Coordinates of C-alpha atoms in Angstrom, one line a residue:
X41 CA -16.1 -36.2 -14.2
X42 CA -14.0 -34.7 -11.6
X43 CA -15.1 -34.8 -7.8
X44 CA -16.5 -31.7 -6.5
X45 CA -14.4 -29.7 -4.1
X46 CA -14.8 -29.1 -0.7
X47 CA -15.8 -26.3 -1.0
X48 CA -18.3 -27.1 -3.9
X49 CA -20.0 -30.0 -1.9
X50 CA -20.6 -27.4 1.7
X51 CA -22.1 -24.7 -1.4
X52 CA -24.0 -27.6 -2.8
X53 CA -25.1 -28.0 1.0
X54 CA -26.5 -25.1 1.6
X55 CA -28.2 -24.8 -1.6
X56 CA -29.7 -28.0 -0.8
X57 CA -28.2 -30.9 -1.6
X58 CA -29.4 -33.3 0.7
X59 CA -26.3 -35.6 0.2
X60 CA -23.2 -33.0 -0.1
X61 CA -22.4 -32.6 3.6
X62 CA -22.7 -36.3 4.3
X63 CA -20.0 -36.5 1.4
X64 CA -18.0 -34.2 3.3
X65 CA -18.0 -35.9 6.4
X66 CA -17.0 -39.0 4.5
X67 CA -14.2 -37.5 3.3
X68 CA -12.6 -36.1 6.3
X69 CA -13.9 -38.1 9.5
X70 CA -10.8 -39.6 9.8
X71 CA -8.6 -36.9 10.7
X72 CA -11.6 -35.1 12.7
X73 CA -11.9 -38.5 14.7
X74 CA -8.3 -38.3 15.1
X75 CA -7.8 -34.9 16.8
X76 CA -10.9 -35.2 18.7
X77 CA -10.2 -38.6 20.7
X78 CA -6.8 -37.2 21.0
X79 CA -7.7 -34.1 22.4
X80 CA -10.4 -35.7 24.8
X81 CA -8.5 -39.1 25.4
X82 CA -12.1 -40.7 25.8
X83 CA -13.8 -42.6 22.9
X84 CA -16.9 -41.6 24.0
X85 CA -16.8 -38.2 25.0
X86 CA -15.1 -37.7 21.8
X87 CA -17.6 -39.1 19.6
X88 CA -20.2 -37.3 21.4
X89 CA -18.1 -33.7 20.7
X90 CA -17.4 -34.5 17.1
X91 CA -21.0 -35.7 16.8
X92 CA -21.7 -32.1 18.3
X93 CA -19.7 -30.3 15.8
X94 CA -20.9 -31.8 12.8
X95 CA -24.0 -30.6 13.8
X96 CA -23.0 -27.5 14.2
X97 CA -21.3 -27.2 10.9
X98 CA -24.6 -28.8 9.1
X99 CA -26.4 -25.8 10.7
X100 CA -23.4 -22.8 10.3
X101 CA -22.6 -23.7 6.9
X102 CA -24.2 -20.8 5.2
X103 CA -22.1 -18.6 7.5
X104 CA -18.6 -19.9 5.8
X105 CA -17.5 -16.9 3.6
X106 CA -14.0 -18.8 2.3
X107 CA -11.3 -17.4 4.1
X108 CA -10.2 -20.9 5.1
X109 CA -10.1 -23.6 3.7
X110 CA -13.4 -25.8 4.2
X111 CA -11.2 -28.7 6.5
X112 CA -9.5 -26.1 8.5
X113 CA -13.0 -24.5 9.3
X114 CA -14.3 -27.9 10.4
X115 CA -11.5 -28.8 12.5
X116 CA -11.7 -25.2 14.1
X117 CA -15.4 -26.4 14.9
X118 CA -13.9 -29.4 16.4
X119 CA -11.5 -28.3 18.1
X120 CA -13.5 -25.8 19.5
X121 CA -16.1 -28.5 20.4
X122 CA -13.6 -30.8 22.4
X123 CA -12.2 -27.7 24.4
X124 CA -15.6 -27.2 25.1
X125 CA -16.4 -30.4 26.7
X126 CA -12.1 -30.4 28.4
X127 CA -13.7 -27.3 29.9
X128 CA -16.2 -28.2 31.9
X129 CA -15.0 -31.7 32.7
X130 CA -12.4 -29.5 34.3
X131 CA -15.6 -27.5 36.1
X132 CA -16.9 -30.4 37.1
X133 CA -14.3 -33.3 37.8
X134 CA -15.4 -36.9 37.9
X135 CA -16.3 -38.8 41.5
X136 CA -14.5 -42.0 41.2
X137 CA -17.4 -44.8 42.0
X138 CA -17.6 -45.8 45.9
X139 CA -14.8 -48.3 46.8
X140 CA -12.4 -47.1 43.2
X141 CA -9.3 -44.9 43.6
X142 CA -8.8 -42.0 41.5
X143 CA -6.3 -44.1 39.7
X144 CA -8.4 -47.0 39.2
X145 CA -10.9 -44.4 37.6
X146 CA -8.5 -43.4 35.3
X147 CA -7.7 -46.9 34.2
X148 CA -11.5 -47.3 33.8
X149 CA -11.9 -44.6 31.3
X150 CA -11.7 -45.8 27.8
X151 CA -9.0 -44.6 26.2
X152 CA -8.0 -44.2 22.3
X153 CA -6.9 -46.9 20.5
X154 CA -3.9 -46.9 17.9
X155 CA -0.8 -48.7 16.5
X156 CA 2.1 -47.9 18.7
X157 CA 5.7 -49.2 18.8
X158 CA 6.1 -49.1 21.8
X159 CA 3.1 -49.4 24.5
X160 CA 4.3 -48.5 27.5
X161 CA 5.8 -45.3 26.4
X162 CA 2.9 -45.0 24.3
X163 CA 1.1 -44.3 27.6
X164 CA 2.9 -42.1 29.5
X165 CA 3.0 -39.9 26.9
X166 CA -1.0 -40.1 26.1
X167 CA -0.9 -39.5 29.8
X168 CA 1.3 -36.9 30.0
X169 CA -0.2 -35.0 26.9
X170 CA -3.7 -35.2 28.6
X171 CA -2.0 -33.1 31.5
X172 CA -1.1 -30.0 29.5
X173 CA -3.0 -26.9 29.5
X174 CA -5.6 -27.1 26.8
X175 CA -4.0 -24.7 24.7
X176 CA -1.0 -26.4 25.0
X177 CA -2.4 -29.7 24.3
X178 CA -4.4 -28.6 21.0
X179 CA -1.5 -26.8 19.4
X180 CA 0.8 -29.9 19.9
X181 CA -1.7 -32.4 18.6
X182 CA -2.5 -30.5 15.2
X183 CA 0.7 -29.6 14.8
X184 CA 3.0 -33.1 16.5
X185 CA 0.5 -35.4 16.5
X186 CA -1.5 -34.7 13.0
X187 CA 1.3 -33.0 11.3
X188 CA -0.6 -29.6 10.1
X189 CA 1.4 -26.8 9.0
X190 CA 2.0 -23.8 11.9
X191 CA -0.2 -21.4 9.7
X192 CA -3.2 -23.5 9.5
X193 CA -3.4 -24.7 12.7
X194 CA -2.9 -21.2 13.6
X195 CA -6.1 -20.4 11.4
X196 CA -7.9 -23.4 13.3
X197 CA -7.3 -21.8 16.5
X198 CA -7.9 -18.6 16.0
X199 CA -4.5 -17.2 16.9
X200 CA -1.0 -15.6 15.4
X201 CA 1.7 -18.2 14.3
X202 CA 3.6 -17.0 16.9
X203 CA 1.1 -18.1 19.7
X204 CA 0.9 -21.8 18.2
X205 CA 4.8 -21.9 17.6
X206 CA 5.0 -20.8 21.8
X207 CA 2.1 -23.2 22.5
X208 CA 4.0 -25.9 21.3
X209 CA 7.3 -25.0 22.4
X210 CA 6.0 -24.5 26.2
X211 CA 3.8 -28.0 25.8
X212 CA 7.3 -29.9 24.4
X213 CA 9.2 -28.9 27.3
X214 CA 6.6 -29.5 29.6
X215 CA 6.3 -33.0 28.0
X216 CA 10.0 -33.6 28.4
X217 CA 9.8 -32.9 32.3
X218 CA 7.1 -35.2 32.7
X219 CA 9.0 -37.6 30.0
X220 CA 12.8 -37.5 31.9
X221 CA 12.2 -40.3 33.9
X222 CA 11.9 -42.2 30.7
X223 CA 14.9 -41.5 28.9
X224 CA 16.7 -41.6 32.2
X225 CA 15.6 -44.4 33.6
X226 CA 14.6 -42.8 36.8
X227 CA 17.2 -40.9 37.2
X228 CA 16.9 -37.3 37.4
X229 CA 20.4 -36.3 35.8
X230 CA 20.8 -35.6 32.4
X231 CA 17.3 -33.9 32.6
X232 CA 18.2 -30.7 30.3
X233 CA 18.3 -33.2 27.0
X234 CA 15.0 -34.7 26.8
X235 CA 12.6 -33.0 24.4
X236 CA 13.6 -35.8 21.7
X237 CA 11.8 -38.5 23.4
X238 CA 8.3 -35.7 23.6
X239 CA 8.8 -35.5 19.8
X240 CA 9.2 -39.6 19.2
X241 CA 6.6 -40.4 21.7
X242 CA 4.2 -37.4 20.0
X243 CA 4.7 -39.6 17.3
X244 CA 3.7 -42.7 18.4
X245 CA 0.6 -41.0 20.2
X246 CA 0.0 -40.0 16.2
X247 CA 0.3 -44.1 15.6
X248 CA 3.8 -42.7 13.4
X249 CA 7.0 -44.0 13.3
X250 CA 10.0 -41.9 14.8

């Protein structure tokens, strides 16, 4: 017997089934996990905004009509969930504890763990990423870091290809300024050619190989 589909186990859900969304889950945690602790850069805020979501999506499912595909909706959810929470940690920035720099907070705060080739760039570039606007940051990890097509992610975020395809562009060159220092060395000439080390360091962020 063939597994059900997506979108037969969320209908089985609402109908329901008590175990089709936990089937569901099982099936595409992963990459949920993934974009979430990407987005958020901390383990714990990101389980807490994916745990958020999932609720969510237990309790909206009756509302999905089909005009996406059922992973695309949840990672909308999620996505919208870790924006959310980027949000108002923005509204209400963190007090570093008495006696701790800002940048001894920073080193404090857990941060994703994933096979890398290379550490050190490996962490400027999480560091960097985690500096773009959030618009920025989302488009590049669904699209860089996760490897979604333009058009869904587009779907996910509730915008025209066009937006996500500027998103991106604007976040890669924004990378590669905050990036030149790597490819040169320090030095600050040469700086117009350095988008390729964004894109292979996106990829290592991603736990990929260049």
């Amino acid at each position: 017997m063939l597994p059900l589909s997506d979108e037969d186990l969320l209908a089985a859900h609402v109908a329901g089934d008590r175990e089709a969304f936990a089937e569901l889950v099982r099936r595409h945690r992963d990459r949920l996990w993934a974009v979430a602790v990407r987005t958020l850069h901390d383990r714990e805020e990101a389980a807490d905004a994916l745990q958020d979501a999932l609720l969510k999506a237990y309790r909206s499912a009756g509302g999905y009509r089909g005009e996406a595909a059922v992973t695309t909706w949840l990672h909308r959810i999620v996505v919208n969930s870790c924006l959310d929470r980027v949000r108002r940690r923005q509204a209400r920035p963190t007090v570093p504890l008495p006696g701790e720099s800002a940048e001894d907070e920073g080193r404090r705060r857990p941060e994703p763990a994933s096979p890398v080739i290379d550490h050190d760039t490996h962490l400027v570039v999480r560091q960097a990423l985690a500096q773009l606007p959030e618009e920025q940051r989302a488009a590049l990890i669904l699209v860089d870091v996760q490897g979604y097509p333009v058009a869904e992610v587009a779907t996910i975020l509730g915008v025209a290809e066009g937006t996500v395809k500027s998103r991106c562009s604007r976040g890669r060159a924004r990378l590669a300024t905050m990036l030149s220092d790597l490819r040169n060395g320090g030095n600050p000439a040469g700086h117009d050619d350095v988008s390729g080390i964004s894109r292979a360091g996106l990829d290592q962020a991603g736990g990929r190989s260049a």
